[in-house]
Amino acid sequence: MKVTVLAGGVGGARFVRGLREECARRWPAGPDGTPAADGTPASSADVTVVVNTGDDLWLAGVRLMPDFDSLLYALAGVNDAERGWGRAGESERVAAELREWGVGWPWFTLGDLDLGTHLARTSWLREGLTPSQVGERLQGRWQLGVRLIPATDAEVDTHVRIDPSLPEAEGRDELHFQEWWTRHRAAIPALAFEQRNLGAARPAPRVEDAIADADVVLLAPSNPVVSIGTILAIPGMREALSATAAPVVGVSPVIGGQVVRGMADACLTAIGVETDAAAVARHYGARRAADVDPAATGLLDGWLVDEADAAAVPALEAGGIAAASVPLWMRDLDTSAALAGDALDLAERLRTAR
Ligand code: FO1
């Protein structure tokens, strides 16, 4: 079984940990399978995660790839689960020094262990490796049980357009996504999200194959705008998704009109999409729409909503998206695994219906 997932950082990591667990339960590896670094049993399933790169940035001379690292640390079992980002048992001695020197952003903390990752990454980039080659090296340190690939090797960092006349804008008309998200907590209304150099970007090597060869493609319940949306914006990505024979099943990041985590509602509002499970599905669009309208660009075959949004299912189905209502809250590994199982079941239903 080949599963390819499009994912952002924290929500993506929770979902992929559940998926890895569920795959180990459904398709256990033989006696030779090596368990993951955190003890999760091995699976014969082949899981590839295409990771958002829109959050990436250069800071204090090093390249950060926050979503990649969130997945890396969480799957290796070395993440700070309480804070949601960075390493467990972190110290911040270097960050204190950087603040003294006035280097970096004082409101953005680079932990000492985390800095080790950024230094290793930057040093390999300087040697000429691509971000996806660097990603391979980083994940080679731990047995993750899944393959992580940055969505693209191009630097397509997201910038947020804002109104420069707002007092908190300090006269600027755009901010790096991380400044808008982390410093301002997405509280400055976003006029638009722009990814630099997008025109020249391509999916990283193996991404298009991972989508084409998959038995199922899953969209994690990550931010539909600045995580999944930034992956989809990479030229060639939507084409790969529309061409795959695998069912494409998404999981709503919205439950009962509230975002599950983060500040995705600010992002949805900025692009004119209601914070509503069905509205996000309609934003992704029905892949079947292309059967009647070749110009249609919809992506979804299936969509999972929470039980609180069960009333949305009939209209979604009528609109060409197979939908099911299931518990979406990922409270722990078991509920995350159950959710991943529900996504795999919906995909199976779609595969056998073909
Ligand atoms: N998030 C914060 O809220 N504050 C920070 O100081 C911070 C530092 C940081 C350093 C490295 C890294 O990889 C991530 C970091 N994050 C921090 C998380 C990150 O900014 C965002 O939560 C994600 O990019 C959104 O998915």
CSV table of C-alpha atoms and ligand atoms in Angstrom, one decimal:
chain,number,residue,atom,x,y,z
A,1,MET,CA,0.0,0.0,0.0
A,2,LYS,CA,1.4,3.3,-1.1
A,3,VAL,CA,0.1,6.4,0.7
A,4,THR,CA,1.1,10.0,-0.2
A,5,VAL,CA,0.2,12.8,2.2
A,6,LEU,CA,0.3,16.6,1.7
A,7,ALA,CA,0.9,18.2,5.0
A,8,GLY,CA,1.9,21.2,7.0
A,9,GLY,CA,3.8,21.3,10.3
A,10,VAL,CA,2.1,20.7,13.6
A,11,GLY,CA,-1.4,19.4,12.5
A,12,GLY,CA,0.4,17.5,9.7
A,13,ALA,CA,2.7,15.9,12.2
A,14,ARG,CA,-0.1,14.8,14.4
A,15,PHE,CA,-2.0,13.3,11.5
A,16,VAL,CA,1.1,11.5,10.0
A,17,ARG,CA,2.0,10.0,13.4
A,18,GLY,CA,-1.6,8.6,13.5
A,19,LEU,CA,-1.3,7.4,10.0
A,20,ARG,CA,2.0,5.6,10.7
A,21,GLU,CA,0.4,3.9,13.7
A,22,GLU,CA,-2.6,2.9,11.7
A,23,CYS,CA,-0.5,1.6,8.8
A,24,ALA,CA,1.5,-0.5,11.3
A,25,ARG,CA,-1.8,-2.0,12.6
A,26,ARG,CA,-3.3,-2.6,9.2
A,27,TRP,CA,-0.2,-3.7,7.3
A,28,PRO,CA,2.4,-4.9,9.8
A,29,ALA,CA,5.8,-5.5,8.4
A,30,GLY,CA,7.3,-9.0,8.7
A,31,PRO,CA,9.7,-9.9,11.5
A,32,ASP,CA,12.5,-8.1,9.8
A,33,GLY,CA,10.8,-4.7,9.9
A,34,THR,CA,12.6,-2.1,12.0
A,35,PRO,CA,10.4,-0.2,14.4
A,36,ALA,CA,10.5,3.6,14.2
A,37,ALA,CA,12.8,5.6,16.5
A,38,ASP,CA,9.9,6.1,19.0
A,39,GLY,CA,9.0,2.4,19.0
A,40,THR,CA,6.1,2.5,16.5
A,41,PRO,CA,6.1,-1.0,14.9
A,42,ALA,CA,7.2,-1.1,11.2
A,43,SER,CA,4.6,-1.4,8.4
A,44,SER,CA,4.9,-2.7,4.9
A,45,ALA,CA,3.0,0.4,3.8
A,46,ASP,CA,5.1,2.9,2.0
A,47,VAL,CA,4.2,6.4,3.3
A,48,THR,CA,5.5,9.6,1.6
A,49,VAL,CA,4.8,13.0,3.1
A,50,VAL,CA,5.0,16.0,0.8
A,51,VAL,CA,5.8,18.9,3.2
A,52,ASN,CA,4.9,22.5,3.0
A,53,THR,CA,7.9,24.8,2.4
A,54,GLY,CA,6.0,28.2,2.4
A,55,ASP,CA,7.0,28.7,6.1
A,56,ASP,CA,10.7,28.4,5.3
A,57,LEU,CA,13.1,31.3,5.9
A,58,TRP,CA,16.6,32.6,6.2
A,59,LEU,CA,17.3,33.9,9.7
A,60,ALA,CA,20.6,34.6,11.6
A,61,GLY,CA,22.5,33.2,8.6
A,62,VAL,CA,20.7,29.8,8.7
A,63,ARG,CA,18.0,28.2,6.7
A,64,LEU,CA,14.9,27.2,8.6
A,65,MET,CA,12.3,24.7,7.4
A,66,PRO,CA,9.8,24.8,10.2
A,67,ASP,CA,7.2,22.4,8.9
A,68,PHE,CA,9.8,19.8,7.8
A,69,ASP,CA,11.4,20.0,11.2
A,70,SER,CA,8.1,19.7,13.0
A,71,LEU,CA,7.4,16.5,11.2
A,72,LEU,CA,11.0,15.3,11.5
A,73,TYR,CA,11.1,15.8,15.3
A,74,ALA,CA,7.5,14.5,16.0
A,75,LEU,CA,8.1,11.3,14.0
A,76,ALA,CA,11.5,10.8,15.7
A,77,GLY,CA,9.9,11.3,19.1
A,78,VAL,CA,12.2,14.2,20.0
A,79,ASN,CA,9.7,17.1,19.6
A,80,ASP,CA,8.4,19.5,22.2
A,81,ALA,CA,4.8,18.2,22.2
A,82,GLU,CA,3.6,20.8,24.6
A,83,ARG,CA,4.9,23.9,22.8
A,84,GLY,CA,4.1,22.3,19.4
A,85,TRP,CA,7.4,23.2,17.7
A,86,GLY,CA,11.1,22.6,18.3
A,87,ARG,CA,12.9,20.0,20.3
A,88,ALA,CA,12.1,18.5,23.7
A,89,GLY,CA,14.5,19.3,26.5
A,90,GLU,CA,15.6,22.5,24.6
A,91,SER,CA,17.9,25.2,26.0
A,92,GLU,CA,18.2,28.7,24.6
A,93,ARG,CA,21.7,29.9,25.3
A,94,VAL,CA,22.6,30.7,21.8
A,95,ALA,CA,19.3,32.5,21.3
A,96,ALA,CA,20.1,34.8,24.3
A,97,GLU,CA,23.5,35.6,22.7
A,98,LEU,CA,21.9,36.3,19.3
A,99,ARG,CA,19.5,38.7,21.0
A,100,GLU,CA,22.5,40.5,22.6
A,101,TRP,CA,24.1,40.8,19.2
A,102,GLY,CA,20.8,42.0,17.6
A,103,VAL,CA,20.9,39.2,15.1
A,104,GLY,CA,17.7,37.4,14.1
A,105,TRP,CA,14.2,38.3,15.5
A,106,PRO,CA,14.0,38.7,19.3
A,107,TRP,CA,10.4,37.3,19.2
A,108,PHE,CA,11.5,34.1,17.3
A,109,THR,CA,13.5,31.7,19.4
A,110,LEU,CA,16.1,29.4,17.9
A,111,GLY,CA,16.7,26.7,20.5
A,112,ASP,CA,20.2,25.3,20.9
A,113,LEU,CA,19.3,21.7,19.7
A,114,ASP,CA,17.1,23.1,16.9
A,115,LEU,CA,20.0,25.4,15.8
A,116,GLY,CA,22.1,22.2,15.4
A,117,THR,CA,19.6,21.1,12.7
A,118,HIS,CA,19.6,24.5,11.0
A,119,LEU,CA,23.4,24.6,11.0
A,120,ALA,CA,23.7,21.1,9.5
A,121,ARG,CA,21.1,22.0,6.9
A,122,THR,CA,22.8,25.3,6.0
A,123,SER,CA,26.2,23.7,5.8
A,124,TRP,CA,24.9,21.0,3.4
A,125,LEU,CA,23.1,23.6,1.3
A,126,ARG,CA,26.3,25.5,1.1
A,127,GLU,CA,28.0,22.3,-0.1
A,128,GLY,CA,25.6,22.2,-3.0
A,129,LEU,CA,22.9,19.8,-1.8
A,130,THR,CA,19.3,20.6,-2.6
A,131,PRO,CA,16.8,21.0,0.2
A,132,SER,CA,15.3,17.5,-0.6
A,133,GLN,CA,18.8,16.0,-0.5
A,134,VAL,CA,19.3,17.7,2.8
A,135,GLY,CA,16.0,16.4,4.0
A,136,GLU,CA,17.1,12.9,3.2
A,137,ARG,CA,20.2,13.3,5.3
A,138,LEU,CA,18.3,14.8,8.2
A,139,GLN,CA,15.8,12.0,8.3
A,140,GLY,CA,18.6,9.4,7.9
A,141,ARG,CA,19.5,10.2,11.5
A,142,TRP,CA,16.3,8.5,12.9
A,143,GLN,CA,14.1,5.6,11.7
A,144,LEU,CA,10.9,7.6,10.9
A,145,GLY,CA,8.9,4.8,9.2
A,146,VAL,CA,7.8,7.4,6.6
A,147,ARG,CA,9.6,9.4,3.9
A,148,LEU,CA,9.5,13.2,4.2
A,149,ILE,CA,10.0,15.3,1.0
A,150,PRO,CA,9.9,19.1,0.9
A,151,ALA,CA,7.3,20.0,-1.6
A,152,THR,CA,9.8,21.9,-3.7
A,153,ASP,CA,13.6,22.5,-3.8
A,154,ALA,CA,12.9,26.2,-4.8
A,155,GLU,CA,12.8,28.9,-2.1
A,156,VAL,CA,9.2,29.9,-2.3
A,157,ASP,CA,8.8,31.5,1.2
A,158,THR,CA,5.4,33.0,1.8
A,159,HIS,CA,5.0,36.7,2.3
A,160,VAL,CA,1.9,38.4,3.5
A,161,ARG,CA,0.6,41.7,2.0
A,162,ILE,CA,-0.8,44.1,4.6
A,163,ASP,CA,-2.2,47.6,4.6
A,164,PRO,CA,0.8,49.9,5.4
A,165,SER,CA,-1.4,52.5,6.9
A,166,LEU,CA,-2.3,50.3,9.9
A,167,PRO,CA,-0.4,51.4,13.0
A,168,GLU,CA,0.9,47.8,13.6
A,169,ALA,CA,2.2,47.6,10.0
A,170,GLU,CA,5.0,50.2,10.9
A,171,GLY,CA,4.7,51.5,7.3
A,172,ARG,CA,5.4,48.1,5.7
A,173,ASP,CA,3.2,46.6,3.0
A,174,GLU,CA,4.4,43.0,3.4
A,175,LEU,CA,5.8,40.7,6.1
A,176,HIS,CA,7.5,37.4,5.9
A,177,PHE,CA,4.9,34.8,6.8
A,178,GLN,CA,6.7,33.9,10.0
A,179,GLU,CA,6.6,37.5,11.2
A,180,TRP,CA,2.9,37.8,10.5
A,181,TRP,CA,2.2,34.4,12.1
A,182,THR,CA,4.5,34.3,15.1
A,183,ARG,CA,5.1,38.0,16.0
A,184,HIS,CA,1.6,39.3,15.1
A,185,ARG,CA,-0.3,36.1,15.7
A,186,ALA,CA,-2.1,36.6,12.4
A,187,ALA,CA,-3.8,39.6,13.9
A,188,ILE,CA,-3.0,42.1,11.1
A,189,PRO,CA,-5.6,41.5,8.4
A,190,ALA,CA,-3.9,39.8,5.4
A,191,LEU,CA,-4.6,41.3,2.0
A,192,ALA,CA,-3.0,38.4,0.1
A,193,PHE,CA,-0.4,35.6,0.5
A,194,GLU,CA,2.4,35.6,-2.1
A,195,GLN,CA,5.1,33.0,-2.6
A,196,ARG,CA,8.3,34.4,-4.0
A,197,ASN,CA,9.8,32.9,-7.1
A,198,LEU,CA,6.9,30.6,-7.5
A,199,GLY,CA,7.0,30.7,-11.3
A,200,ALA,CA,10.4,29.0,-11.5
A,201,ALA,CA,9.5,26.4,-8.9
A,202,ARG,CA,8.8,22.7,-9.6
A,203,PRO,CA,7.8,19.9,-7.3
A,204,ALA,CA,10.9,18.4,-5.7
A,205,PRO,CA,12.2,15.1,-7.3
A,206,ARG,CA,10.1,12.1,-6.4
A,207,VAL,CA,7.1,14.2,-5.4
A,208,GLU,CA,5.3,13.8,-8.7
A,209,ASP,CA,6.1,10.1,-8.8
A,210,ALA,CA,4.9,9.7,-5.2
A,211,ILE,CA,1.6,11.2,-6.3
A,212,ALA,CA,1.3,9.2,-9.5
A,213,ASP,CA,2.3,5.9,-8.0
A,214,ALA,CA,0.1,6.3,-4.8
A,215,ASP,CA,-2.8,4.0,-4.0
A,216,VAL,CA,-4.2,6.9,-2.0
A,217,VAL,CA,-3.4,10.6,-1.6
A,218,LEU,CA,-4.4,12.3,1.6
A,219,LEU,CA,-4.6,16.0,2.4
A,220,ALA,CA,-3.8,16.3,6.1
A,221,PRO,CA,-6.0,18.6,8.2
A,222,SER,CA,-3.4,21.4,7.8
A,223,ASN,CA,-4.0,25.0,7.0
A,224,PRO,CA,-5.7,25.1,3.6
A,225,VAL,CA,-4.2,28.4,2.7
A,226,VAL,CA,-0.6,28.6,3.9
A,227,SER,CA,0.2,24.9,4.2
A,228,ILE,CA,-1.8,22.9,1.7
A,229,GLY,CA,-2.5,25.9,-0.5
A,230,THR,CA,1.2,26.7,-0.8
A,231,ILE,CA,2.0,23.1,-1.8
A,232,LEU,CA,-0.8,23.2,-4.4
A,233,ALA,CA,0.5,26.5,-5.8
A,234,ILE,CA,3.8,24.9,-6.9
A,235,PRO,CA,3.6,24.6,-10.7
A,236,GLY,CA,3.0,21.0,-11.7
A,237,MET,CA,1.5,20.0,-8.3
A,238,ARG,CA,-2.2,20.3,-9.2
A,239,GLU,CA,-1.5,18.6,-12.5
A,240,ALA,CA,0.1,15.7,-10.7
A,241,LEU,CA,-3.0,15.4,-8.4
A,242,SER,CA,-5.5,15.6,-11.2
A,243,ALA,CA,-3.6,12.9,-13.2
A,244,THR,CA,-3.2,10.3,-10.4
A,245,ALA,CA,-5.3,7.2,-10.5
A,246,ALA,CA,-5.4,7.2,-6.7
A,247,PRO,CA,-8.4,8.7,-4.8
A,248,VAL,CA,-7.6,12.0,-3.2
A,249,VAL,CA,-9.1,12.3,0.2
A,250,GLY,CA,-8.9,15.4,2.5
A,251,VAL,CA,-9.5,15.9,6.2
A,252,SER,CA,-11.2,19.1,7.3
A,253,PRO,CA,-9.2,21.4,9.5
A,254,VAL,CA,-12.4,23.0,10.6
A,255,ILE,CA,-14.9,21.6,13.1
A,256,GLY,CA,-18.2,23.2,13.8
A,257,GLY,CA,-17.1,26.5,12.3
A,258,GLN,CA,-13.9,26.7,14.3
A,259,VAL,CA,-10.3,25.9,13.2
A,260,VAL,CA,-8.9,22.9,15.0
A,261,ARG,CA,-5.6,24.7,15.7
A,262,GLY,CA,-3.5,27.7,14.7
A,263,MET,CA,-5.0,30.8,13.1
A,264,ALA,CA,-6.2,29.3,9.9
A,265,ASP,CA,-9.4,31.3,10.1
A,266,ALA,CA,-7.4,34.5,9.5
A,267,CYS,CA,-5.9,32.9,6.4
A,268,LEU,CA,-9.3,31.6,5.1
A,269,THR,CA,-10.9,35.1,5.7
A,270,ALA,CA,-8.1,36.7,3.7
A,271,ILE,CA,-8.9,34.5,0.6
A,272,GLY,CA,-12.6,34.9,1.0
A,273,VAL,CA,-13.4,31.4,2.2
A,274,GLU,CA,-15.8,30.9,5.1
A,275,THR,CA,-14.4,29.0,8.2
A,276,ASP,CA,-16.6,26.0,7.5
A,277,ALA,CA,-15.8,22.4,6.8
A,278,ALA,CA,-17.9,22.3,3.6
A,279,ALA,CA,-16.6,25.7,2.4
A,280,VAL,CA,-13.0,24.4,2.6
A,281,ALA,CA,-14.0,21.3,0.6
A,282,ARG,CA,-15.6,23.5,-2.0
A,283,HIS,CA,-12.5,25.6,-2.0
A,284,TYR,CA,-10.4,22.5,-2.9
A,285,GLY,CA,-13.1,21.5,-5.3
A,286,ALA,CA,-14.5,18.2,-6.6
A,287,ARG,CA,-12.2,16.3,-8.9
A,288,ARG,CA,-15.2,14.8,-10.6
A,289,ALA,CA,-16.2,18.2,-11.8
A,290,ALA,CA,-13.6,17.8,-14.5
A,291,ASP,CA,-15.8,15.0,-16.0
A,292,VAL,CA,-18.4,17.5,-17.0
A,293,ASP,CA,-16.2,20.6,-17.3
A,294,PRO,CA,-12.6,20.0,-18.6
A,295,ALA,CA,-11.6,23.4,-17.3
A,296,ALA,CA,-12.5,22.5,-13.7
A,297,THR,CA,-9.5,22.4,-11.3
A,298,GLY,CA,-11.0,20.5,-8.4
A,299,LEU,CA,-8.9,18.1,-6.4
A,300,LEU,CA,-11.0,16.1,-4.0
A,301,ASP,CA,-12.6,12.7,-4.4
A,302,GLY,CA,-13.4,12.5,-0.7
A,303,TRP,CA,-13.6,14.7,2.3
A,304,LEU,CA,-13.9,13.9,6.0
A,305,VAL,CA,-15.9,16.2,8.3
A,306,ASP,CA,-16.4,16.0,12.0
A,307,GLU,CA,-19.6,14.5,13.4
A,308,ALA,CA,-20.6,18.1,14.3
A,309,ASP,CA,-20.7,18.9,10.6
A,310,ALA,CA,-22.6,15.8,9.6
A,311,ALA,CA,-25.4,17.9,8.1
A,312,ALA,CA,-22.9,19.1,5.3
A,313,VAL,CA,-22.4,15.5,4.0
A,314,PRO,CA,-25.4,15.2,1.6
A,315,ALA,CA,-24.7,18.6,-0.2
A,316,LEU,CA,-21.0,17.6,-0.5
A,317,GLU,CA,-21.9,14.3,-2.0
A,318,ALA,CA,-24.4,16.0,-4.4
A,319,GLY,CA,-21.5,18.2,-5.4
A,320,GLY,CA,-19.3,15.3,-6.4
A,321,ILE,CA,-17.3,14.8,-3.2
A,322,ALA,CA,-17.8,11.6,-1.3
A,323,ALA,CA,-18.0,12.7,2.3
A,324,ALA,CA,-18.3,11.1,5.7
A,325,SER,CA,-18.6,12.4,9.2
A,326,VAL,CA,-16.2,11.0,11.8
A,327,PRO,CA,-14.6,12.2,15.0
A,328,LEU,CA,-11.9,14.6,13.8
A,329,TRP,CA,-10.3,15.7,17.1
A,330,MET,CA,-6.7,14.3,17.3
A,331,ARG,CA,-6.4,14.2,21.1
A,332,ASP,CA,-3.8,11.4,21.2
A,333,LEU,CA,-2.2,8.8,19.1
A,334,ASP,CA,-5.2,6.5,19.2
A,335,THR,CA,-7.7,9.2,18.0
A,336,SER,CA,-5.1,10.3,15.3
A,337,ALA,CA,-4.7,6.7,14.2
A,338,ALA,CA,-8.5,6.3,14.1
A,339,LEU,CA,-8.8,9.4,11.9
A,340,ALA,CA,-6.2,8.2,9.5
A,341,GLY,CA,-8.0,4.9,9.4
A,342,ASP,CA,-11.2,6.7,8.5
A,343,ALA,CA,-9.4,8.5,5.7
A,344,LEU,CA,-8.0,5.2,4.4
A,345,ASP,CA,-11.5,3.6,4.6
A,346,LEU,CA,-13.0,6.4,2.6
A,347,ALA,CA,-10.3,6.1,0.0
A,348,GLU,CA,-10.9,2.3,-0.2
A,349,ARG,CA,-14.6,3.0,-0.7
A,350,LEU,CA,-13.7,5.2,-3.6
A,351,ARG,CA,-11.2,2.8,-5.1
A,352,THR,CA,-13.7,-0.1,-5.1
A,353,ALA,CA,-16.5,2.1,-6.4
A,354,ARG,CA,-14.4,2.8,-9.6
B,1,FO1,N1,6.7,29.6,16.9
B,1,FO1,C1,6.5,30.6,17.8
B,1,FO1,O1,5.4,30.8,18.2
B,1,FO1,N2,7.6,31.2,18.4
B,1,FO1,C2,8.9,31.0,18.1
B,1,FO1,O2,9.8,31.6,18.6
B,1,FO1,C3,9.1,30.0,17.1
B,1,FO1,C4,10.4,29.6,16.8
B,1,FO1,C5,10.6,28.6,15.8
B,1,FO1,C6,11.9,28.2,15.5
B,1,FO1,C7,12.1,27.2,14.6
B,1,FO1,C8,11.0,26.6,14.0
B,1,FO1,O3,11.3,25.6,13.1
B,1,FO1,C9,9.7,26.9,14.3
B,1,FO1,C10,9.5,27.9,15.2
B,1,FO1,N3,8.2,28.3,15.6
B,1,FO1,C11,8.0,29.3,16.5
B,1,FO1,C12,7.1,27.7,15.0
B,1,FO1,C13,6.7,28.2,13.6
B,1,FO1,O4,7.0,29.5,13.5
B,1,FO1,C14,5.2,28.1,13.2
B,1,FO1,O5,4.4,27.7,14.2
B,1,FO1,C15,5.0,27.3,12.0
B,1,FO1,O6,5.9,27.7,10.9
B,1,FO1,C16,3.6,27.4,11.5
B,1,FO1,O7,3.3,26.1,11.0
